Amino acid sequence: MIRDQIHAAVAAATVAAQAAGALPAFDIPTFTIERPRQPDMGDYAASLAMQLARIARMAPPKIAEAIARHVPPSDHYTVEVAAGYVNFRLTQAHLNQQIGDVLVQNEKWGDIDLGGGAPAQVEHGSANPTGYATIGTGRNVVVGDTLANTLVAAGYVVHREWYINDRGAQIARFGASLYTHYCAVFGVDVPLPPKGYPGDDVVTVAQEIAAREGDRLLKLPQDEACRFLGSAGVEIMMAHIRSSLTRLGVQYDNFFSENSLHISGLADRMLNELRARNVIREHDGAIWFSEDGSPIRAGQGVKRDDYAEDEDAGVSEEDAGPKAVQAVMLRSPRISPNPADRPTYFFSDVPYLWNKLVDRGFKLAVYVWGEDHQADVPRLYAAARALSLNADAVKILIYRFITIMRSGVEVRMGKRAGNAIWIDDVVDEVGKDAVRFTLLSRSIDTKIIFDLDLLKEQSDKNPVYYVQYGHARIASIFRNAQETLGAEPLAAGFAAHTCDLQHESEMALARKLLELPEIVALVAATLQPHHYTTYAYALCSTFSRFYDDCRILKQPDAVLFSRLRLAKAAQLTLARVLRLMGMETPEKM
RNA sequence: CCGCCCAUAGCUCAACUGGACAGAGCACUUGACUUCGGAUCAAGGGGUUGUGGGUUCAAAUCCUGCUGGGCGGACCA
């Protein structure tokens, strides 16, 4: 990328300036090449001179001057000094040539090579299969899907996976809840279990099973019926979730069963492995993971709020505080009479990590987790360290939850509360691309306030349509061009000419669209996909300005084809960003 | 009590991860086309970046005190 070339040029110029005696001798610190805020400051800037002021004992403008003078001459950029910055401006020749390159790269325009073909996994979604897919899960999957697309563009071979939590007390409760609803179909009144699922989605599943199985489950022992209903229910729910995800444009390579980790024996192997590494401790009948192998003390892992009750049991504050993160419970007899039967959540995370990095050999494992999993982050890293796995291969994203507003009032969303908002409903109301754009447009550290009424009302103003409109407009230009010129003369002229950018708006568009690889690199590095939405909007806005300022059709050939080529490059770029975000690229709207 | 995260224009959010004058959309005001798609373009008003200190040549960004909010600190969801 040109940015790297400029970085190298600045480094070389600094060395050259030292050699020439224009700068004193010192080691060059690490520095970055930035993009100036204002376009009139150039395309790239180095603030190295400011950094060097103290080291070199010189005024920044003088240093910048010395560096700028020693930048090797290039056809790609010109150099100027302003306010202590060394600014680089891309030349017209460079821009013209780059537009040509974009057209040659075509669908591959925007690809960068970071991954070198290494296998990477993005695990996202992974909501409990105890209800339909909510809009909260929507944020998870849209972010994960976009990151997966990005990693593909960055040269990884990407595997998309959904982790099904298909075991544990939660599934038992789900089965018991289904039993309640199932019995209700036949007029039998069974109370909902504590923390059961009252939602319409679960009721519907129960009715579905009732229609299929008849009343035969009533004759079974309740335990057996609940187990059957639990596993049948998970299957139906997953099918429903899958269809919701498809409507959102999200596809998976695999749905991974948590239960399989235990059935295969991997979980027990991991336990032995950890035991061999002396990080397993038993206390009070429970099995703990303790990263540094220190013993478990009474009250460890207990919330501070609970201390008051436990104080009689001799729990002191300093005993419980800082160690809480390092010690994690794996199994407890209090979960189930048979401890081996009911591991804690974390107990599954360990073999799952091993499965990803060792058994399947992923060089990069991206996790997309909601903020309720934040406490698991240090634990998973601790487990990776304890097992001597490469912790750098693990990237965990924590995104903030969505807050739902209904007629101006905040609604607590929860499947158990029975007031969740389903992906299907939102997609019905505002469409797939508008939902995706809204969910993507904010940093994952920001909690999204999702106002359904407002979203419906403003769905036609969703920025995604602006971006898609830009794309469709360019398609329309080419349809017109083909109609007036004929397909072959158009193709011949397009191939025979090169870009010759003249107008300010043409240059601005070229500069903007050429940023694409840097944006892909930015998203790949930060794992923050919202950068695409701001870029897509800005790019489209720059195009619209160009469209307004510069007529494309009915111009002399040189201008016509130059602008057609620029427009095509812009269209390729818009299409690429839209596809990275998993959105459609309409030719007409 | 401890940990993670958040606070930026009336509203919803950006700010390329420490750089130049903090930018967009919505809303509001005004203007532009007999011409390639008006789902458009241009212009305007609107800010002590929650608050006090610190580090730095440079702070919305890093450290720290405070205020307000979200989430978590496992008996498994």
Short mmCIF file of C-alpha atoms in Angstrom, two decimals, chain A residues 69-504:
data_model
loop_
_atom_site.label_atom_id
_atom_site.label_comp_id
_atom_site.label_asym_id
_atom_site.label_seq_id
_atom_site.Cartn_x
_atom_site.Cartn_y
_atom_site.Cartn_z
CA ARG A 69 14.22 17.73 1.54
CA HIS A 70 15.58 14.19 1.73
CA VAL A 71 12.46 12.34 0.70
CA PRO A 72 13.41 10.52 -2.49
CA PRO A 73 11.63 11.92 -5.53
CA SER A 74 8.61 9.91 -6.63
CA ASP A 75 5.97 9.93 -9.31
CA HIS A 76 3.39 8.97 -6.75
CA TYR A 77 3.38 11.94 -4.45
CA THR A 78 4.65 15.40 -3.79
CA VAL A 79 5.96 16.54 -0.44
CA GLU A 80 5.32 19.72 1.46
CA VAL A 81 5.87 20.98 4.96
CA ALA A 82 3.18 22.66 7.03
CA ALA A 83 3.15 23.46 10.73
CA GLY A 84 5.77 20.87 11.49
CA TYR A 85 4.05 18.13 9.53
CA VAL A 86 5.51 16.49 6.46
CA ASN A 87 2.57 16.18 4.12
CA PHE A 88 2.27 13.97 1.09
CA ARG A 89 -0.07 14.65 -1.77
CA LEU A 90 -0.81 11.94 -4.27
CA THR A 91 -0.12 13.01 -7.82
CA GLN A 92 -2.65 12.95 -10.59
CA ALA A 93 -0.52 10.40 -12.39
CA HIS A 94 -0.65 8.15 -9.37
CA LEU A 95 -4.40 8.49 -9.01
CA ASN A 96 -4.98 7.86 -12.71
CA GLN A 97 -2.88 4.73 -12.60
CA GLN A 98 -4.52 3.48 -9.41
CA ILE A 99 -7.98 3.76 -10.91
CA GLY A 100 -6.74 1.57 -13.73
CA ASP A 101 -5.49 -0.95 -11.19
CA VAL A 102 -8.83 -0.98 -9.40
CA LEU A 103 -10.58 -1.84 -12.66
CA VAL A 104 -8.13 -4.65 -13.34
CA GLN A 105 -8.57 -6.09 -9.85
CA ASN A 106 -12.32 -5.88 -10.32
CA GLU A 107 -14.04 -8.12 -7.75
CA LYS A 108 -10.80 -8.57 -5.87
CA TRP A 109 -10.35 -4.84 -5.36
CA GLY A 110 -10.01 -4.26 -1.64
CA ASP A 111 -8.35 -7.56 -0.84
CA ILE A 112 -5.31 -7.36 1.38
CA ASP A 113 -2.98 -10.10 2.46
CA LEU A 114 -2.73 -10.44 6.18
CA GLY A 115 -3.75 -14.04 6.64
CA GLY A 116 -1.62 -15.73 4.02
CA GLY A 117 -4.25 -18.44 3.63
CA ALA A 118 -4.21 -19.40 7.31
CA PRO A 119 -7.35 -21.03 8.68
CA ALA A 120 -9.38 -18.71 10.89
CA GLN A 121 -12.64 -19.22 12.68
CA VAL A 122 -15.29 -16.73 13.64
CA GLU A 123 -17.69 -18.12 16.21
CA HIS A 124 -20.69 -15.90 16.57
CA GLY A 125 -24.36 -16.04 17.42
CA SER A 126 -24.28 -19.04 19.75
CA ALA A 127 -27.38 -17.93 21.61
CA ASN A 128 -29.11 -20.50 23.76
CA PRO A 129 -31.53 -22.56 21.67
CA THR A 130 -34.35 -21.89 24.09
CA GLY A 131 -36.16 -19.32 22.02
CA TYR A 132 -36.33 -17.64 18.64
CA ALA A 133 -33.45 -15.45 17.51
CA THR A 134 -33.76 -12.01 19.07
CA ILE A 135 -32.51 -8.71 17.75
CA GLY A 136 -29.80 -8.95 20.39
CA THR A 137 -28.51 -12.08 18.71
CA GLY A 138 -28.90 -10.09 15.50
CA ARG A 139 -26.20 -7.69 16.59
CA ASN A 140 -23.93 -10.58 17.40
CA VAL A 141 -24.35 -12.36 14.09
CA VAL A 142 -24.20 -9.26 11.92
CA VAL A 143 -20.97 -8.17 13.54
CA GLY A 144 -19.55 -11.69 13.37
CA ASP A 145 -20.60 -12.20 9.78
CA THR A 146 -19.05 -8.90 8.71
CA LEU A 147 -15.82 -9.74 10.49
CA ALA A 148 -15.78 -13.13 8.81
CA ASN A 149 -16.20 -11.39 5.43
CA THR A 150 -13.38 -9.07 6.38
CA LEU A 151 -11.03 -11.89 7.28
CA VAL A 152 -11.77 -13.50 3.94
CA ALA A 153 -10.83 -10.23 2.25
CA ALA A 154 -7.72 -10.15 4.42
CA GLY A 155 -6.51 -13.48 3.10
CA TYR A 156 -7.69 -15.97 5.69
CA VAL A 157 -9.61 -19.14 5.00
CA VAL A 158 -12.59 -18.53 7.22
CA HIS A 159 -14.86 -20.94 9.05
CA ARG A 160 -18.13 -19.63 10.50
CA GLU A 161 -19.52 -21.47 13.46
CA TRP A 162 -22.45 -21.34 15.84
CA TYR A 163 -21.99 -23.01 19.23
CA ILE A 164 -25.15 -24.72 20.47
CA ASN A 165 -25.52 -24.81 24.23
CA ASP A 166 -27.42 -28.05 24.09
CA ARG A 167 -26.87 -29.34 27.60
CA GLY A 168 -27.14 -28.26 31.19
CA ALA A 169 -29.77 -27.08 33.58
CA GLN A 170 -30.99 -24.51 31.15
CA ILE A 171 -31.97 -27.11 28.62
CA ALA A 172 -33.64 -29.07 31.41
CA ARG A 173 -35.67 -25.99 32.29
CA PHE A 174 -36.47 -25.49 28.66
CA GLY A 175 -37.73 -29.08 28.46
CA ALA A 176 -39.78 -28.63 31.60
CA SER A 177 -41.26 -25.41 30.22
CA LEU A 178 -42.19 -27.21 27.03
CA TYR A 179 -43.84 -29.86 29.17
CA THR A 180 -46.02 -27.23 30.79
CA HIS A 181 -47.10 -25.81 27.44
CA TYR A 182 -47.48 -29.26 25.93
CA CYS A 183 -49.76 -30.38 28.74
CA ALA A 184 -51.78 -27.20 28.38
CA VAL A 185 -52.62 -28.23 24.81
CA PHE A 186 -54.40 -31.25 26.26
CA GLY A 187 -56.03 -29.33 29.03
CA VAL A 188 -53.65 -30.59 31.71
CA ASP A 189 -52.44 -27.89 34.07
CA VAL A 190 -48.78 -28.20 35.02
CA PRO A 191 -47.11 -25.17 36.62
CA LEU A 192 -44.18 -23.55 34.83
CA PRO A 193 -40.89 -24.48 36.51
CA PRO A 194 -38.93 -21.78 38.32
CA LYS A 195 -37.08 -19.60 35.80
CA GLY A 196 -39.09 -21.29 33.07
CA TYR A 197 -39.86 -19.92 29.63
CA PRO A 198 -43.33 -18.43 29.28
CA GLY A 199 -42.81 -16.89 25.83
CA ASP A 200 -45.05 -17.40 22.82
CA ASP A 201 -42.13 -18.87 20.90
CA VAL A 202 -41.79 -21.72 23.37
CA VAL A 203 -45.56 -22.23 23.48
CA THR A 204 -45.62 -22.47 19.69
CA VAL A 205 -42.89 -25.10 19.73
CA ALA A 206 -44.81 -27.09 22.33
CA GLN A 207 -47.92 -26.94 20.18
CA GLU A 208 -45.93 -28.08 17.19
CA ILE A 209 -44.65 -31.08 19.10
CA ALA A 210 -48.15 -31.80 20.39
CA ALA A 211 -49.49 -31.81 16.85
CA ARG A 212 -46.75 -34.17 15.78
CA GLU A 213 -46.62 -36.53 18.74
CA GLY A 214 -50.18 -36.43 19.97
CA ASP A 215 -50.77 -36.92 23.67
CA ARG A 216 -48.47 -39.92 24.05
CA LEU A 217 -45.96 -37.97 26.14
CA LEU A 218 -48.56 -37.51 28.85
CA LYS A 219 -48.30 -41.20 29.57
CA LEU A 220 -44.53 -41.11 30.02
CA PRO A 221 -42.86 -40.38 33.34
CA GLN A 222 -42.46 -36.61 33.55
CA ASP A 223 -38.65 -36.79 33.56
CA GLU A 224 -38.60 -38.76 30.39
CA ALA A 225 -41.15 -36.54 28.69
CA CYS A 226 -39.15 -33.44 29.64
CA ARG A 227 -35.95 -34.90 28.23
CA PHE A 228 -37.67 -35.79 25.01
CA LEU A 229 -39.29 -32.38 24.76
CA GLY A 230 -35.97 -30.67 25.53
CA SER A 231 -34.07 -32.30 22.73
CA ALA A 232 -36.95 -32.15 20.25
CA GLY A 233 -37.45 -28.51 21.21
CA VAL A 234 -33.81 -27.62 20.64
CA GLU A 235 -34.03 -29.10 17.18
CA ILE A 236 -37.12 -27.13 16.29
CA MET A 237 -35.72 -23.95 17.78
CA MET A 238 -32.45 -24.31 15.91
CA ALA A 239 -34.33 -24.80 12.66
CA HIS A 240 -36.26 -21.64 13.40
CA ILE A 241 -33.14 -19.72 14.36
CA ARG A 242 -31.42 -20.89 11.21
CA SER A 243 -34.22 -19.61 9.03
CA SER A 244 -34.15 -16.24 10.82
CA LEU A 245 -30.42 -16.02 10.24
CA THR A 246 -30.87 -16.85 6.59
CA ARG A 247 -33.30 -13.98 6.30
CA LEU A 248 -30.62 -11.74 7.76
CA GLY A 249 -28.21 -13.08 5.18
CA VAL A 250 -26.07 -14.95 7.69
CA GLN A 251 -24.82 -18.43 6.81
CA TYR A 252 -22.75 -20.85 8.83
CA ASP A 253 -20.30 -23.58 7.96
CA ASN A 254 -21.08 -25.48 11.11
CA PHE A 255 -23.33 -25.68 14.13
CA PHE A 256 -21.21 -27.08 16.94
CA SER A 257 -22.79 -29.05 19.75
CA GLU A 258 -21.54 -28.29 23.24
CA ASN A 259 -22.71 -31.73 24.25
CA SER A 260 -20.33 -33.33 21.75
CA LEU A 261 -17.39 -32.06 23.79
CA HIS A 262 -18.55 -34.19 26.68
CA ILE A 263 -19.74 -37.20 24.73
CA SER A 264 -16.42 -37.44 22.92
CA GLY A 265 -14.55 -37.45 26.21
CA LEU A 266 -12.56 -34.36 25.31
CA ALA A 267 -13.87 -32.52 28.36
CA ASP A 268 -12.57 -35.23 30.67
CA ARG A 269 -9.26 -35.37 28.83
CA MET A 270 -8.92 -31.65 29.39
CA LEU A 271 -9.67 -32.08 33.06
CA ASN A 272 -6.88 -34.64 33.30
CA GLU A 273 -4.59 -32.40 31.32
CA LEU A 274 -5.24 -29.51 33.69
CA ARG A 275 -4.81 -31.80 36.65
CA ALA A 276 -1.44 -32.91 35.30
CA ARG A 277 -0.46 -29.26 35.08
CA ASN A 278 -1.40 -28.78 38.71
CA VAL A 279 -4.05 -26.13 38.18
CA ILE A 280 -7.00 -28.17 39.43
CA ARG A 281 -8.08 -27.86 43.03
CA GLU A 282 -10.87 -29.56 44.89
CA HIS A 283 -12.66 -27.71 47.57
CA ASP A 284 -15.90 -28.33 49.34
CA GLY A 285 -16.65 -31.22 47.01
CA ALA A 286 -16.36 -29.05 43.91
CA ILE A 287 -13.67 -29.02 41.23
CA TRP A 288 -12.00 -25.70 40.48
CA PHE A 289 -9.62 -24.35 37.93
CA SER A 290 -7.02 -22.23 39.64
CA GLU A 291 -4.62 -20.66 37.20
CA ASP A 292 -1.64 -20.35 39.51
CA GLY A 293 -2.46 -23.56 41.35
CA SER A 294 -3.17 -21.78 44.59
CA PRO A 295 -5.65 -23.42 46.92
CA ILE A 296 -9.31 -22.52 46.89
CA ARG A 297 -10.55 -20.67 49.91
CA ALA A 298 -13.96 -20.51 51.37
CA GLY A 299 -16.13 -17.96 49.67
CA GLN A 300 -14.07 -17.74 46.52
CA GLY A 301 -16.04 -16.61 43.53
CA VAL A 302 -18.85 -15.37 45.69
CA LYS A 303 -20.30 -11.94 45.11
CA ARG A 304 -19.50 -9.31 47.68
CA ASP A 305 -23.21 -8.88 48.27
CA ASP A 306 -23.34 -12.39 49.58
CA TYR A 307 -20.63 -11.90 52.15
CA ALA A 308 -22.97 -10.71 54.80
CA GLU A 309 -24.72 -14.05 54.75
CA ASP A 310 -21.50 -16.00 54.59
CA GLU A 311 -19.70 -14.07 57.25
CA ASP A 312 -20.60 -16.62 59.86
CA ALA A 313 -18.85 -19.20 57.75
CA GLY A 314 -15.62 -17.30 58.27
CA VAL A 315 -15.24 -15.59 54.91
CA SER A 316 -13.10 -12.51 55.11
CA GLU A 317 -12.94 -9.89 52.40
CA GLU A 318 -9.31 -10.25 51.55
CA ASP A 319 -9.71 -13.97 51.16
CA ALA A 320 -12.28 -13.66 48.46
CA GLY A 321 -11.59 -10.47 46.52
CA PRO A 322 -8.71 -10.60 44.08
CA LYS A 323 -8.57 -14.35 43.68
CA ALA A 324 -12.08 -14.54 42.34
CA VAL A 325 -11.02 -14.28 38.72
CA GLN A 326 -8.22 -16.78 38.94
CA ALA A 327 -10.33 -19.54 40.36
CA VAL A 328 -13.22 -20.83 38.30
CA MET A 329 -15.51 -23.63 39.20
CA LEU A 330 -15.68 -26.51 36.78
CA ARG A 331 -17.97 -28.98 38.49
CA SER A 332 -19.99 -29.05 41.62
CA PRO A 333 -22.14 -31.63 43.35
CA ARG A 334 -24.57 -28.86 44.03
CA ILE A 335 -25.41 -28.56 40.36
CA SER A 336 -26.45 -32.16 40.25
CA PRO A 337 -26.31 -35.25 42.46
CA ASN A 338 -23.89 -36.63 39.94
CA PRO A 339 -21.16 -34.01 39.50
CA ALA A 340 -19.90 -35.59 36.30
CA ASP A 341 -23.31 -35.00 34.83
CA ARG A 342 -23.44 -31.25 35.12
CA PRO A 343 -20.34 -29.22 34.45
CA THR A 344 -20.40 -25.46 34.62
CA TYR A 345 -20.37 -23.38 31.50
CA PHE A 346 -16.68 -22.70 31.73
CA PHE A 347 -15.94 -26.39 31.83
CA SER A 348 -17.15 -26.60 28.25
CA ASP A 349 -15.22 -23.54 27.14
CA VAL A 350 -11.90 -25.22 27.86
CA PRO A 351 -12.29 -28.27 25.62
CA TYR A 352 -13.98 -26.10 23.02
CA LEU A 353 -10.91 -23.88 22.89
CA TRP A 354 -8.69 -26.93 22.59
CA ASN A 355 -10.90 -28.29 19.86
CA LYS A 356 -10.56 -25.04 17.92
CA LEU A 357 -6.84 -24.46 18.23
CA VAL A 358 -5.48 -27.98 18.43
CA ASP A 359 -7.93 -30.46 16.95
CA ARG A 360 -8.99 -28.20 14.12
CA GLY A 361 -5.85 -26.13 13.89
CA PHE A 362 -7.30 -22.64 13.55
CA LYS A 363 -4.59 -20.03 13.60
CA LEU A 364 -7.07 -17.40 14.60
CA ALA A 365 -10.16 -17.96 16.72
CA VAL A 366 -12.50 -14.99 16.95
CA TYR A 367 -15.24 -15.07 19.59
CA VAL A 368 -18.15 -12.66 19.45
CA TRP A 369 -19.63 -12.42 22.92
CA GLY A 370 -22.24 -10.25 24.58
CA GLU A 371 -21.23 -8.16 27.54
CA ASP A 372 -22.69 -10.69 29.97
CA HIS A 373 -19.71 -12.89 29.08
CA GLN A 374 -17.09 -10.31 29.91
CA ALA A 375 -15.93 -12.21 32.99
CA ASP A 376 -15.11 -15.22 30.84
CA VAL A 377 -12.52 -13.33 28.82
CA PRO A 378 -9.66 -13.44 31.34
CA ARG A 379 -10.64 -16.99 32.22
CA LEU A 380 -10.43 -18.24 28.69
CA TYR A 381 -7.02 -16.63 28.31
CA ALA A 382 -6.00 -18.18 31.61
CA ALA A 383 -7.11 -21.57 30.31
CA ALA A 384 -5.16 -21.02 27.11
CA ARG A 385 -2.03 -20.21 29.12
CA ALA A 386 -2.55 -23.17 31.41
CA LEU A 387 -2.74 -25.48 28.40
CA SER A 388 0.24 -23.79 26.69
CA LEU A 389 -1.93 -22.73 23.79
CA ASN A 390 -1.19 -19.65 21.74
CA ALA A 391 -3.28 -17.01 23.45
CA ASP A 392 -2.52 -14.53 20.67
CA ALA A 393 -4.63 -16.65 18.34
CA VAL A 394 -7.67 -15.95 20.49
CA LYS A 395 -9.53 -12.71 19.83
CA ILE A 396 -12.58 -12.08 21.96
CA LEU A 397 -14.98 -9.32 21.09
CA ILE A 398 -17.38 -8.04 23.68
CA TYR A 399 -20.28 -6.04 22.31
CA ARG A 400 -22.77 -4.03 24.35
CA PHE A 401 -26.36 -5.07 24.55
CA ILE A 402 -29.19 -3.49 22.67
CA THR A 403 -31.74 -1.45 24.49
CA ILE A 404 -35.22 -1.58 23.06
CA MET A 405 -37.46 1.45 23.08
CA ARG A 406 -41.16 1.10 22.60
CA SER A 407 -43.09 4.33 22.25
CA GLY A 408 -40.37 6.20 24.04
CA VAL A 409 -40.03 3.77 26.93
CA GLU A 410 -37.10 1.49 27.55
CA VAL A 411 -38.06 -2.18 27.52
CA ARG A 412 -35.98 -4.82 29.20
CA MET A 413 -35.56 -7.56 26.71
CA GLY A 414 -35.45 -11.12 27.88
CA LYS A 415 -36.63 -14.44 26.64
CA ARG A 416 -37.83 -15.39 30.07
CA ALA A 417 -39.66 -12.12 30.48
CA GLY A 418 -41.40 -12.97 27.24
CA ASN A 419 -40.85 -9.53 25.72
CA ALA A 420 -38.01 -10.18 23.33
CA ILE A 421 -38.02 -8.73 19.84
CA TRP A 422 -37.43 -11.28 17.15
CA ILE A 423 -35.14 -10.83 14.19
CA ASP A 424 -37.95 -11.95 11.91
CA ASP A 425 -40.25 -9.15 13.03
CA VAL A 426 -37.64 -6.48 12.52
CA VAL A 427 -36.63 -7.83 9.12
CA ASP A 428 -40.31 -7.86 8.15
CA GLU A 429 -40.68 -4.26 9.20
CA VAL A 430 -37.58 -2.62 7.82
CA GLY A 431 -35.78 -5.12 5.62
CA LYS A 432 -32.56 -7.05 5.92
CA ASP A 433 -30.12 -4.43 4.74
CA ALA A 434 -31.53 -1.64 6.88
CA VAL A 435 -31.35 -3.88 9.95
CA ARG A 436 -27.80 -4.86 9.17
CA PHE A 437 -26.75 -1.27 8.58
CA THR A 438 -28.29 -0.09 11.82
CA LEU A 439 -26.68 -2.89 13.80
CA LEU A 440 -23.32 -2.28 12.18
CA SER A 441 -23.22 1.48 12.34
CA ARG A 442 -22.09 1.77 15.93
CA SER A 443 -18.93 0.79 17.67
CA ILE A 444 -19.41 -2.47 19.54
CA ASP A 445 -18.59 -0.60 22.75
CA THR A 446 -21.74 1.46 22.40
CA LYS A 447 -25.02 0.11 23.52
CA ILE A 448 -27.49 0.52 20.70
CA ILE A 449 -30.78 2.11 21.50
CA PHE A 450 -33.14 0.37 19.17
CA ASP A 451 -36.29 2.35 18.75
CA LEU A 452 -38.58 0.15 16.74
CA ASP A 453 -41.16 2.85 16.08
CA LEU A 454 -38.52 5.31 14.97
CA LEU A 455 -36.80 2.70 12.87
CA LYS A 456 -40.02 1.87 11.05
CA GLU A 457 -40.81 5.52 10.58
CA GLN A 458 -37.37 6.29 9.22
CA SER A 459 -36.67 3.09 7.39
CA ASP A 460 -36.80 4.88 4.04
CA LYS A 461 -34.16 7.27 5.35
CA ASN A 462 -31.81 4.53 6.42
CA PRO A 463 -28.33 5.41 5.14
CA VAL A 464 -28.04 2.04 3.49
CA TYR A 465 -30.46 3.16 0.80
CA TYR A 466 -28.36 6.19 0.09
CA VAL A 467 -25.34 3.97 -0.46
CA GLN A 468 -27.29 1.49 -2.57
CA TYR A 469 -28.82 4.36 -4.52
CA GLY A 470 -25.33 5.52 -5.43
CA HIS A 471 -24.55 2.06 -6.70
CA ALA A 472 -27.77 1.84 -8.69
CA ARG A 473 -27.18 5.28 -10.18
CA ILE A 474 -23.84 4.23 -11.57
CA ALA A 475 -25.45 1.12 -13.01
CA SER A 476 -27.99 3.39 -14.63
CA ILE A 477 -25.26 5.51 -16.18
CA PHE A 478 -23.79 2.43 -17.78
CA ARG A 479 -27.19 1.32 -19.04
CA ASN A 480 -27.61 4.71 -20.66
CA ALA A 481 -24.12 4.63 -22.08
CA GLN A 482 -24.71 1.25 -23.60
CA GLU A 483 -27.98 2.40 -25.10
CA THR A 484 -26.54 5.51 -26.74
CA LEU A 485 -23.15 4.12 -27.72
CA GLY A 486 -23.86 0.45 -28.24
CA ALA A 487 -22.33 -2.33 -26.20
CA GLU A 488 -19.23 -2.90 -28.30
CA PRO A 489 -18.16 0.71 -28.84
CA LEU A 490 -18.68 1.25 -25.11
CA ALA A 491 -16.47 -1.70 -24.21
CA ALA A 492 -13.85 -0.74 -26.80
CA GLY A 493 -13.72 2.89 -25.68
CA PHE A 494 -13.63 1.91 -22.06
CA ALA A 495 -10.67 -0.38 -22.70
CA ALA A 496 -8.84 2.04 -25.00
CA HIS A 497 -8.85 5.04 -22.69
CA THR A 498 -7.26 5.70 -19.37
CA CYS A 499 -8.39 7.87 -16.54
CA ASP A 500 -7.42 11.50 -16.76
CA LEU A 501 -8.73 13.16 -13.66
CA GLN A 502 -9.05 16.92 -13.87
CA HIS A 503 -11.94 18.24 -11.83
CA GLU A 504 -11.58 18.66 -8.11
#
